[in-house]
Short mmCIF file of C-alpha atoms and ligand atoms in Angstrom, two decimals:
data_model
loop_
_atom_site.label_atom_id
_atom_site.label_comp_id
_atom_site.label_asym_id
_atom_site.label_seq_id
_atom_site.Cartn_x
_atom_site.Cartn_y
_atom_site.Cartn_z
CA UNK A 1 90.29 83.76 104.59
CA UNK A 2 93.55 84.28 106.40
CA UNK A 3 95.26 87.65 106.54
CA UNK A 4 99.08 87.72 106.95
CA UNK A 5 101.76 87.31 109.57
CA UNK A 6 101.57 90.18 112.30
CA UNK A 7 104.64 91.46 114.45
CA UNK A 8 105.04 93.06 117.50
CA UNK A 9 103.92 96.55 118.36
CA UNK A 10 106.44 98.54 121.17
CA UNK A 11 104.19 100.05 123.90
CA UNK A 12 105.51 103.78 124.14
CA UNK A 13 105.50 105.96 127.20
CA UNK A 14 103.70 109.07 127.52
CA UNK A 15 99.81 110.30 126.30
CA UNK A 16 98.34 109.75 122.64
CA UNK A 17 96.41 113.55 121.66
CA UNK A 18 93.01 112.53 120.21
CA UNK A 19 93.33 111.82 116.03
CA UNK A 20 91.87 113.78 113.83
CA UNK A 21 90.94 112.88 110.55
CA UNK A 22 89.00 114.36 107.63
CA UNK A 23 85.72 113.22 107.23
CA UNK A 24 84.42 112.86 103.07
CA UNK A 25 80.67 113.80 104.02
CA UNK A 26 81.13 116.78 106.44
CA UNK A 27 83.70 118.14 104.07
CA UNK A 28 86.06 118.91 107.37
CA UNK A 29 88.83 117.77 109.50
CA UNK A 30 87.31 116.00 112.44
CA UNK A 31 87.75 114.36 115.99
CA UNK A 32 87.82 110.60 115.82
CA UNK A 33 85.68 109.42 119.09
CA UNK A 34 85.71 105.49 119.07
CA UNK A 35 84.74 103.64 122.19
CA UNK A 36 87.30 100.92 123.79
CA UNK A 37 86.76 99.55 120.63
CA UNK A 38 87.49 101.02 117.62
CA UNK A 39 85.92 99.72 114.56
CA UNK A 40 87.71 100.37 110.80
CA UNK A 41 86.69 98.76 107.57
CA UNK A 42 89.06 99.42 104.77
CA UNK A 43 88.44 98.35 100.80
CA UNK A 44 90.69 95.94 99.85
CA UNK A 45 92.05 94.55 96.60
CA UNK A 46 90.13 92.86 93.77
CA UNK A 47 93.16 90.68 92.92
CA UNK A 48 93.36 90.18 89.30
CA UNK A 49 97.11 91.82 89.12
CA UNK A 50 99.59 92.40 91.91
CA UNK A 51 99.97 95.15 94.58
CA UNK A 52 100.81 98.48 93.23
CA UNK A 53 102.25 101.63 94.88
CA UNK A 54 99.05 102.84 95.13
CA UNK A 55 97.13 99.75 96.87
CA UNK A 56 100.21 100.26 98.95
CA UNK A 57 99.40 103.83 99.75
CA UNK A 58 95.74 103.37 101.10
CA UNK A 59 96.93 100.28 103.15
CA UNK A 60 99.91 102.51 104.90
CA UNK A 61 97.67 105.53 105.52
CA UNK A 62 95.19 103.17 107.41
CA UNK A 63 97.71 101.33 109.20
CA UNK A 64 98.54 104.74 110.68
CA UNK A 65 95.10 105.17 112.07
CA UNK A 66 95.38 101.41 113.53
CA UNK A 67 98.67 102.56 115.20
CA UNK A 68 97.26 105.90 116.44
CA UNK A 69 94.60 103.83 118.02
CA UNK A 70 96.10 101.53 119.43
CA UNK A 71 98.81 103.86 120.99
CA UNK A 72 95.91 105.40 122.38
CA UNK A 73 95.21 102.25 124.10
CA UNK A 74 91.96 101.34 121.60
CA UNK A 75 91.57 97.75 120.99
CA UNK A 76 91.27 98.11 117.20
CA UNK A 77 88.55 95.75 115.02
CA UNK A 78 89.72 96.08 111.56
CA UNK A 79 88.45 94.52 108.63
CA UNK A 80 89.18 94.17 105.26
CA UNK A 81 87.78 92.40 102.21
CA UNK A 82 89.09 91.11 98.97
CA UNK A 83 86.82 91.23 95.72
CA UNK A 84 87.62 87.92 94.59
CA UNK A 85 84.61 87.70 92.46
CA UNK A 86 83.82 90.82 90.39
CA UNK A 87 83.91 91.62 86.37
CA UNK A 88 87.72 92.92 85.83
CA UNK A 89 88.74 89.20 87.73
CA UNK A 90 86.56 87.41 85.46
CA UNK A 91 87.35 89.54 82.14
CA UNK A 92 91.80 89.20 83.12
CA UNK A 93 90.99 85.04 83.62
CA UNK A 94 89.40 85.24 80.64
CA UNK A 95 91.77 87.43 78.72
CA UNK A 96 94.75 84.91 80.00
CA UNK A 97 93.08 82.12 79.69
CA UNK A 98 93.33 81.51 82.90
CA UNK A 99 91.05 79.99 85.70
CA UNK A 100 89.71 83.33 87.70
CA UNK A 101 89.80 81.39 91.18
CA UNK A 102 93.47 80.63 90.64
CA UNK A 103 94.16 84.14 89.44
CA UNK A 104 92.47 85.63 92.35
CA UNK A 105 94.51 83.01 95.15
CA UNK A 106 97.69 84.02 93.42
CA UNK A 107 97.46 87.67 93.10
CA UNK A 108 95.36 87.66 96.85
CA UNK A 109 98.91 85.40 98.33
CA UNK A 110 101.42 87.85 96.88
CA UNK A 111 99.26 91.17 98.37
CA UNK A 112 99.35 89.02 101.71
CA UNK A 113 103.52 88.93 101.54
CA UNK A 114 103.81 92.89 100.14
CA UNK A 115 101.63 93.49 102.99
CA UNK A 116 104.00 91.42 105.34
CA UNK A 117 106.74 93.28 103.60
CA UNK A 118 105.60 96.95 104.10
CA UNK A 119 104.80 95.96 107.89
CA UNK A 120 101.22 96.45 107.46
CA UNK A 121 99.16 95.47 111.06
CA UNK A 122 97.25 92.77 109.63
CA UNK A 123 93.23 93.19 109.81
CA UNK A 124 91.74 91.15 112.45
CA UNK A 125 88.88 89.70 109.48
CA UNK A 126 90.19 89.39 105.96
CA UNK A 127 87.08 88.57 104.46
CA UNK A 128 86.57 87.68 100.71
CA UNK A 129 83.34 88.26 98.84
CA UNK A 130 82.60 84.34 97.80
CA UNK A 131 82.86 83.08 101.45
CA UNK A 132 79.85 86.03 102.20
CA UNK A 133 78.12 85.10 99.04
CA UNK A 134 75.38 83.37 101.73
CA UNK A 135 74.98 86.86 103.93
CA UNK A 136 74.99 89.05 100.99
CA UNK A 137 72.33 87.28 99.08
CA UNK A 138 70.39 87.45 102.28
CA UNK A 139 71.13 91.07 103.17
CA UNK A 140 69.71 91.76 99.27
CA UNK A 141 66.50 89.39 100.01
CA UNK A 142 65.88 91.68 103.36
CA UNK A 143 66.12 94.81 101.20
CA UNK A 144 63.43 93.31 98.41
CA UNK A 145 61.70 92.66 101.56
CA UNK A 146 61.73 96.35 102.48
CA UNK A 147 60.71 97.60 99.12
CA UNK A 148 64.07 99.09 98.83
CA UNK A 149 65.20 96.77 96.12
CA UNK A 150 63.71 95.62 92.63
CA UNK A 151 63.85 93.24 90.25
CA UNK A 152 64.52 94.49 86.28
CA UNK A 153 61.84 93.36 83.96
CA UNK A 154 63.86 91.50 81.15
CA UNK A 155 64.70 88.35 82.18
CA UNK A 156 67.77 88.66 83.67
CA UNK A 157 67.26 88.26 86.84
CA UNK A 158 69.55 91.38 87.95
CA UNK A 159 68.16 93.09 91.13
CA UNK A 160 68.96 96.42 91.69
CA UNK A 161 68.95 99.30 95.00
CA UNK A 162 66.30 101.65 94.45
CA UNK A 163 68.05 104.63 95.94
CA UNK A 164 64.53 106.61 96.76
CA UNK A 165 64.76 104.26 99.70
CA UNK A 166 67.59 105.91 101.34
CA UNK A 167 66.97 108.72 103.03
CA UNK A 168 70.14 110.69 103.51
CA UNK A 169 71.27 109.29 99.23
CA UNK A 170 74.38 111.59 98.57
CA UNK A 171 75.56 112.78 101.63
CA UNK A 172 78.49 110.55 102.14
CA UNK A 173 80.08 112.01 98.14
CA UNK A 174 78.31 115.39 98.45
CA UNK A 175 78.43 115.22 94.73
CA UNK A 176 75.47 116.77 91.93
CA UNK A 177 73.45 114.41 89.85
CA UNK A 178 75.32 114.87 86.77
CA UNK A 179 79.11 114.42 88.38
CA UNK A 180 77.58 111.12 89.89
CA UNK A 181 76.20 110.08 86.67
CA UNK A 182 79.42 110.50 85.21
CA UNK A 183 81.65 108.58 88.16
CA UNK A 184 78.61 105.63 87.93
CA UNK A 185 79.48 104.91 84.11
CA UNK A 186 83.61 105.34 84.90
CA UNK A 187 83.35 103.32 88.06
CA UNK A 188 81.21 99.90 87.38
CA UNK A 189 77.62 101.29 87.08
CA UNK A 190 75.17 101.08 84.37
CA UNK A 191 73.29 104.70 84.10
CA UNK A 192 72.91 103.87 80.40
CA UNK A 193 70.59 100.88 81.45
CA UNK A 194 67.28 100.02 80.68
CA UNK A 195 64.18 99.26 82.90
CA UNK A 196 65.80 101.24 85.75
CA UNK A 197 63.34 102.84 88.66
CA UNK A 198 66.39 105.94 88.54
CA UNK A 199 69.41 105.57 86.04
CA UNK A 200 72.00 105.84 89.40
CA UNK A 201 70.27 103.13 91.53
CA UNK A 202 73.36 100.12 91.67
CA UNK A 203 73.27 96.18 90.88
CA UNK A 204 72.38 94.21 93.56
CA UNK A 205 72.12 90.71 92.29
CA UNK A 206 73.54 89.82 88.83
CA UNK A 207 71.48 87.23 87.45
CA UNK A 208 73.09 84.00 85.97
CA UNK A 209 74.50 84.68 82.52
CA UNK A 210 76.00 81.84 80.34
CA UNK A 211 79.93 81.29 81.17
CA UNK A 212 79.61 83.08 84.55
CA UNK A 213 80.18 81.54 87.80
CA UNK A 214 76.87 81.75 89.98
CA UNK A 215 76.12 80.70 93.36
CA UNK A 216 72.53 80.05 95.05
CA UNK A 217 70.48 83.08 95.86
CA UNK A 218 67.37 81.73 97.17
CA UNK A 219 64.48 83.48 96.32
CA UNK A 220 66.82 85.65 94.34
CA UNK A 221 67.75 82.77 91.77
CA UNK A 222 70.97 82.14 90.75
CA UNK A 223 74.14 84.65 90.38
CA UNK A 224 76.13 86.31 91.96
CA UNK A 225 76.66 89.81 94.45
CA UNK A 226 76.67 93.47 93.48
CA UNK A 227 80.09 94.79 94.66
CA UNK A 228 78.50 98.04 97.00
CA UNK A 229 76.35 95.33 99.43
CA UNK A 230 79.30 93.20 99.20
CA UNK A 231 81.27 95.84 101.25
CA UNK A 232 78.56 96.71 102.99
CA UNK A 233 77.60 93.11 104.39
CA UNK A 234 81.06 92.47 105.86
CA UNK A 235 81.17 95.12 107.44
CA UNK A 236 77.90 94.91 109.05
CA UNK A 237 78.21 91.30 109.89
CA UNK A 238 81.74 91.89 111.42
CA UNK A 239 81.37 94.99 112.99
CA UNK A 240 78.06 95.93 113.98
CA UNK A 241 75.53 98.67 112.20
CA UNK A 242 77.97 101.52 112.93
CA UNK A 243 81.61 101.79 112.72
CA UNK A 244 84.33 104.50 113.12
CA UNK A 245 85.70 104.78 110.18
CA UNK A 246 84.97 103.67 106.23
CA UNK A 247 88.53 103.73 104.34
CA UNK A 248 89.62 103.62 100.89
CA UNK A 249 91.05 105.19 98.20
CA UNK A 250 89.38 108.75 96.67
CA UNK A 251 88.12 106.43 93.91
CA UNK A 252 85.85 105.04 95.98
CA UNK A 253 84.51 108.33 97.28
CA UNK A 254 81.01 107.47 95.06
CA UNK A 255 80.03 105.40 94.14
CA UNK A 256 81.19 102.53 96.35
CA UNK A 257 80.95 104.52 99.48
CA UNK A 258 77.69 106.42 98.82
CA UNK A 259 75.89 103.09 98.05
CA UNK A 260 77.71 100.66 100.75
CA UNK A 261 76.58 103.19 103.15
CA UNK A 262 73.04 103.61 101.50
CA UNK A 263 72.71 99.98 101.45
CA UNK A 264 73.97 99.96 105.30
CA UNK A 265 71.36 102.41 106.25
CA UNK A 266 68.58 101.01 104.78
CA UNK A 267 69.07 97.87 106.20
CA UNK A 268 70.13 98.76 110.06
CA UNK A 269 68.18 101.75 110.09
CA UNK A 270 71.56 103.32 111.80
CA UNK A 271 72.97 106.55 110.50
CA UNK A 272 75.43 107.55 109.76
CA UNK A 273 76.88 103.77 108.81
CA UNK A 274 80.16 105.40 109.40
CA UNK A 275 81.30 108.16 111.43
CA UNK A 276 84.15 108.77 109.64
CA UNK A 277 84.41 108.59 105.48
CA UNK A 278 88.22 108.68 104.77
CA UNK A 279 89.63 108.70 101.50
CA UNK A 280 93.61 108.54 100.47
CA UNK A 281 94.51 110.13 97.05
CA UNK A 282 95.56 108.79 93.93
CA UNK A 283 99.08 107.76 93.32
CA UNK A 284 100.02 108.34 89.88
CA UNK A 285 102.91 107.59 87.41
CA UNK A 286 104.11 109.83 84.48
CA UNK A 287 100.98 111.94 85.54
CA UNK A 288 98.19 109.44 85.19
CA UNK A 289 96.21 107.53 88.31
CA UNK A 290 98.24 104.26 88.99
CA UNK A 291 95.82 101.63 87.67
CA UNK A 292 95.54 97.93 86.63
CA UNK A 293 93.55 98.92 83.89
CA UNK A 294 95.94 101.16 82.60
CA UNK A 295 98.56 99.47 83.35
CA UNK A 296 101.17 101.88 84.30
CA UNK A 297 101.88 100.11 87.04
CA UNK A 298 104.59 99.61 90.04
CA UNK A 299 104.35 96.44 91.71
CA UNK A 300 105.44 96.28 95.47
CA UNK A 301 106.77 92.81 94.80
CA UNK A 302 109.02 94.39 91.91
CA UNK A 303 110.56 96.59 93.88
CA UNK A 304 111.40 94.07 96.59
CA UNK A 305 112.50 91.60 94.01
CA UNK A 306 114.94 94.33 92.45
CA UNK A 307 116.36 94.46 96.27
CA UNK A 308 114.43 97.50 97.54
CA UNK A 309 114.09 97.33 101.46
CA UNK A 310 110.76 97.99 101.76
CA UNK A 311 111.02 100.05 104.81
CA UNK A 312 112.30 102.25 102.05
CA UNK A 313 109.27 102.31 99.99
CA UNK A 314 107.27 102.67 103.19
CA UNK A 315 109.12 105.78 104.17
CA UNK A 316 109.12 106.86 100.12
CA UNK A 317 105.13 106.92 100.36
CA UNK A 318 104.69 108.02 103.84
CA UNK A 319 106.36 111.52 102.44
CA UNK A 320 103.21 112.99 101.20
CA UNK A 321 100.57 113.55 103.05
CA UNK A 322 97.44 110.72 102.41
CA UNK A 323 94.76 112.62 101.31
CA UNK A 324 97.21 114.23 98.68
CA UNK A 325 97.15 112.70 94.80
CA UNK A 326 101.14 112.42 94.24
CA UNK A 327 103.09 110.61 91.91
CA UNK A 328 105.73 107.82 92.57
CA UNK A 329 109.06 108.72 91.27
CA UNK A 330 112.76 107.56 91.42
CA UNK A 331 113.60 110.53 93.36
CA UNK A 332 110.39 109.52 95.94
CA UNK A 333 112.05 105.77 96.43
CA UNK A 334 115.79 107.27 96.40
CA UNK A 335 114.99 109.48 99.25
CA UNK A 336 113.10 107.06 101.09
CA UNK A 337 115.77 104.79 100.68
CA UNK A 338 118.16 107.79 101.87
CA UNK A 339 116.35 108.81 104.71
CA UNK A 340 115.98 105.09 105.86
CA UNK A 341 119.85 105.08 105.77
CA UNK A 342 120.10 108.78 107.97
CA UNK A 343 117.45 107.22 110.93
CA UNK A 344 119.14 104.08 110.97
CA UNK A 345 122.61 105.65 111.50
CA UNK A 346 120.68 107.97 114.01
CA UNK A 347 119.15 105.28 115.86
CA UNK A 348 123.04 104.06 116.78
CA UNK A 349 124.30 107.54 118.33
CA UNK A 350 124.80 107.27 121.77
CA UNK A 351 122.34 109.90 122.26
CA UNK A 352 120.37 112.68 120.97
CA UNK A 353 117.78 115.51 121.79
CA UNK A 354 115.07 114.14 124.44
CA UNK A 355 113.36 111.20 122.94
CA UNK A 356 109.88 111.87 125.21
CA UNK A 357 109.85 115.51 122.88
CA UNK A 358 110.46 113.34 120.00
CA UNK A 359 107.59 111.17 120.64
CA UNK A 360 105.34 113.72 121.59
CA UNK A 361 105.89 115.85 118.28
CA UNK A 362 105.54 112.83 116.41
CA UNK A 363 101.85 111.65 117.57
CA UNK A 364 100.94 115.41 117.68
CA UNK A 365 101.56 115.29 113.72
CA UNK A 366 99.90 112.37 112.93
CA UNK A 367 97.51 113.03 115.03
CA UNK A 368 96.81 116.26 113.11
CA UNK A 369 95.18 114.24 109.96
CA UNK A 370 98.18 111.90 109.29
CA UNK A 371 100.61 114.40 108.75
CA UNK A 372 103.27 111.91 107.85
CA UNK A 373 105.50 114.81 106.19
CA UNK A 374 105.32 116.84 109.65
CA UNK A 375 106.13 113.62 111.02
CA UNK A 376 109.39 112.80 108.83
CA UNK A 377 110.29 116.02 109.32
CA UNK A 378 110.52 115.89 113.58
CA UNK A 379 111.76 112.40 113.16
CA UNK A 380 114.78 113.92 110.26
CA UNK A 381 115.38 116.83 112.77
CA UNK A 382 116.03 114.96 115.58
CA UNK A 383 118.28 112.64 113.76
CA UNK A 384 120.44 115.48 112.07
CA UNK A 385 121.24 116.88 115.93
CA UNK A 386 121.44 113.34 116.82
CA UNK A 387 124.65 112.58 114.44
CA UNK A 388 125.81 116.15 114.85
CA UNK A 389 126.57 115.33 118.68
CA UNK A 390 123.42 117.43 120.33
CA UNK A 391 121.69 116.41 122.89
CA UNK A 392 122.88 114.18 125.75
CA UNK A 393 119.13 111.97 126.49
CA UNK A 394 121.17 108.59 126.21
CA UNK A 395 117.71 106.60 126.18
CA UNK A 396 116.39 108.81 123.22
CA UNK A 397 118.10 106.73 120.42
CA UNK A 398 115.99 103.26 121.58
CA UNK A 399 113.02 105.65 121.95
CA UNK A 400 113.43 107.01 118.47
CA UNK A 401 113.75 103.39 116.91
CA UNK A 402 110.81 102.61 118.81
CA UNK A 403 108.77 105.13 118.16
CA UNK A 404 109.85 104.94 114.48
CA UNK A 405 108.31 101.39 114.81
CA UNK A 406 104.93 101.73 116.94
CA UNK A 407 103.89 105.18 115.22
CA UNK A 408 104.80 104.95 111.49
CA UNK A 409 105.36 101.18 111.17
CA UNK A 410 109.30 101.66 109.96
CA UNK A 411 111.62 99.05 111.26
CA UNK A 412 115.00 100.28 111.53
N1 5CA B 1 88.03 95.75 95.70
C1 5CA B 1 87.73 97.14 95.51
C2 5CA B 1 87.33 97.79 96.82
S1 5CA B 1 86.01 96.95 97.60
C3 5CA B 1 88.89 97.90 94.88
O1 5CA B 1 88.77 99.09 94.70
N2 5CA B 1 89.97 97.17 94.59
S2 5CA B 1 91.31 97.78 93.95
O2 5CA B 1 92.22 96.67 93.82
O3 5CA B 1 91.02 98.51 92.76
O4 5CA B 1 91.87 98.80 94.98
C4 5CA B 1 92.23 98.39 96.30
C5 5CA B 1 92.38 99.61 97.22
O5 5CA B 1 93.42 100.46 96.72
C6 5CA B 1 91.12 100.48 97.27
O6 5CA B 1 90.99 101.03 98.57
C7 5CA B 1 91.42 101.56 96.24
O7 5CA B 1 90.70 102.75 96.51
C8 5CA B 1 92.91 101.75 96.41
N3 5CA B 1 93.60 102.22 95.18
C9 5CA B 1 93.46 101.74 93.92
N4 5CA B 1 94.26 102.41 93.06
C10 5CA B 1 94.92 103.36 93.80
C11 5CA B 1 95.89 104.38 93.51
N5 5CA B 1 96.36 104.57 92.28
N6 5CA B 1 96.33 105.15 94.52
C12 5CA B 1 95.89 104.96 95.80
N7 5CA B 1 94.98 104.01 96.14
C13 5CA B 1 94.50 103.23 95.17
ZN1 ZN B 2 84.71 98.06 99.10
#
């Protein structure tokens, strides 16, 4: 499917330091080390309800990596998917009375304009799961074929991982049994279930069932993807058996990511499937995880409807640090709106402390595991001297704005 409208990138001058990032399954802040190319495939939205703060969250903190990269000079492959066929779409169509392939265009075209909003580099593939229906269904064939996947004795025609098969199971969460029994019956899985070879192993193949929507699986019979191979099959088809980095929110940590990779390596027989597992925290409101099944929600398009610049919001989320669970508060939008107002006035001094310095102190914190509050923080420095008259680098006001732009995706 199409992603959204992209924008220009300014080049800046001056060396990128290599990013760092921290990596789920080594438990440690770690070198990135892509080739020309660096390959990033990031968990998108299952779009049953509109973009929240949170969904907005993830997307910024890997739009940072994109930029590092591709200050760095990387080209950058990024791909992202859309879950437009899953339970919670077909259970909200159903609850609305509503048909779930209209839901899922709506809600999937408004995330495509708070994307466009937030100034979010677009992916290069913005994949959904029905247009890969075809590759999964023959990615879950190949792993029948391998003995790594079975079919459950009672009819239904539901084929599920057998997680024996993979070799290195659990390294990506580095969780026990019991915590990943518990996050399988939170998170979409069925421990509970019957006829399983082990109670964590994850759907496959859902068999037709009466009502559902259900799509050719060959050998398989009718029905419709698993959601861990559906991840795991765009990826591979788009980027190869490896990539560089494996992005999402924490609540993906397991067990989407531990299976998508399982399901990787089993097929490719290439480990690890990624070489970096990188999770952003939760945002929360009123101390609970900002979810649509909750509801306790804060829609991007809200906020730009109620005449928020979004540049705001962008700055209002960019001051925490990613990995970091925070909470989205009036006082978190006011003083992104605030300091959006300081680095705009900033940006029209006639000059300021050296803007090279500026740069340079800039990538070196984001560089540093996407320390976006070290990063406000040289950018809000620089400004304050900037309007106080210090500093007599007449170029370093464009460079600012620029670097404002390329680095942490803020239009001024
Ligand atoms: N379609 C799946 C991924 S394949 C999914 O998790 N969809 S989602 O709509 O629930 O979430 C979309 C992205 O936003 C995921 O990367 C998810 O981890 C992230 N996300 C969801 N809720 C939050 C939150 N409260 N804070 C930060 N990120 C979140
Ligand atoms: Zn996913």
């Amino acid at each position: 499917m199409d992603a959204w409208t992209g924008h220009d990138v300014p080049n800046l001058p001056g060396d990128a330091p290599t990013l760092k990032l921290y990596d789920s399954a080594r438990r440690s802040v770690q070198p990135v080390t892509p080739g020309e190319t660096a390959t990033m495939y990031v968990c998108g939205i299952t779009p049953y309800d509109a973009t929240h703060l949170g969904h907005a969250a993830t997307m910024i903190a890997f739009d940072l990596v994109n930029r590092l990269w591709r200050d760095a000079g990387h080209r950058v492959d990024y791909v992202q998917n859309v879950t437009d066929i899953d339970d919670p779409l077909l259970e909200r169509a159903a609850r609305d009375g509503e048909d779930w392939v209209v839901l899922a265009m709506r809600e999937t075209a408004l995330f495509r304009e708070d994307m466009e909003a937030l100034r979010i580099i677009p992916p290069a593939h913005y994949v959904g799961a029905v247009e890969s229906i075809p590759a999964i269904a023959g990615h879950v064939r190949d792993l029948v074929a391998k003995g790594a996947a079975y079919r459950l004795e009672d009819g239904t025609g539901d084929v599920y991982f057998d997680i024996a098969a993979a070799p290195r199971w659990g390294y990506e969460s580095n969780l026990s049994r019991d915590e990943m029994t518990t996050l399988s019956a939170e998170r979409g899985g069925d421990p509970e279930r019957a006829g399983k070879r082990d109670p964590l192993d994850p759907l496959l193949w859902r068999g037709a069932r009466e009502g559902e929507p259900v799509w050719d699986g060959g050998d398989l019979g009718p029905g419709r993807p698993g959601w861990h191979i559906e991840c795991a099959t765009i990826a591979l088809n788009l980027l190869g058996d490896t990539i560089d980095v494996q992005g999402g929110g924490s609540d993906l940590l397991y067990p989407h990511h531990e299976c998508s990779a399982a399901h990787a390596e089993v097929l490719t027989g290439a480990a690890p499937f990624a070489s970096h597992y990188v999770h952003a925290g939760m945002i929360g409101l009123d101390g609970e995880k900002m979810s649509k099944s909750k509801g306790n929600l804060v829609f991007v398009s809200r906020l730009r409807a109620d005449g928020v610049d979004p540049m705001g919001v962008r700055l209002g989320l960019l001051s925490g640090q990613y990995r970091t669970d925070r909470e989205w508060t009036d006082e978190v939008r006011k003083a992104g709106e605030q300091r959006l107002a300081r680095w705009r006035e900033a940006s029209a001094a006639p000059s300021g402390p050296s803007g090279a310095g500026l740069v340079a102190a800039v990538r070196e914190a984001l560089a540093s595991d996407l320390d976006a509050p070290a990063a406000l923080a040289v950018v809000d420095a620089w400004a304050e001297a900037a309007l106080s008259g210090a500093g007599d680098d007449t170029t370093a006001p464009k460079l600012m704005a620029e670097a404002v732009d390329a680095l942490l995706g803020v239009r001024l």
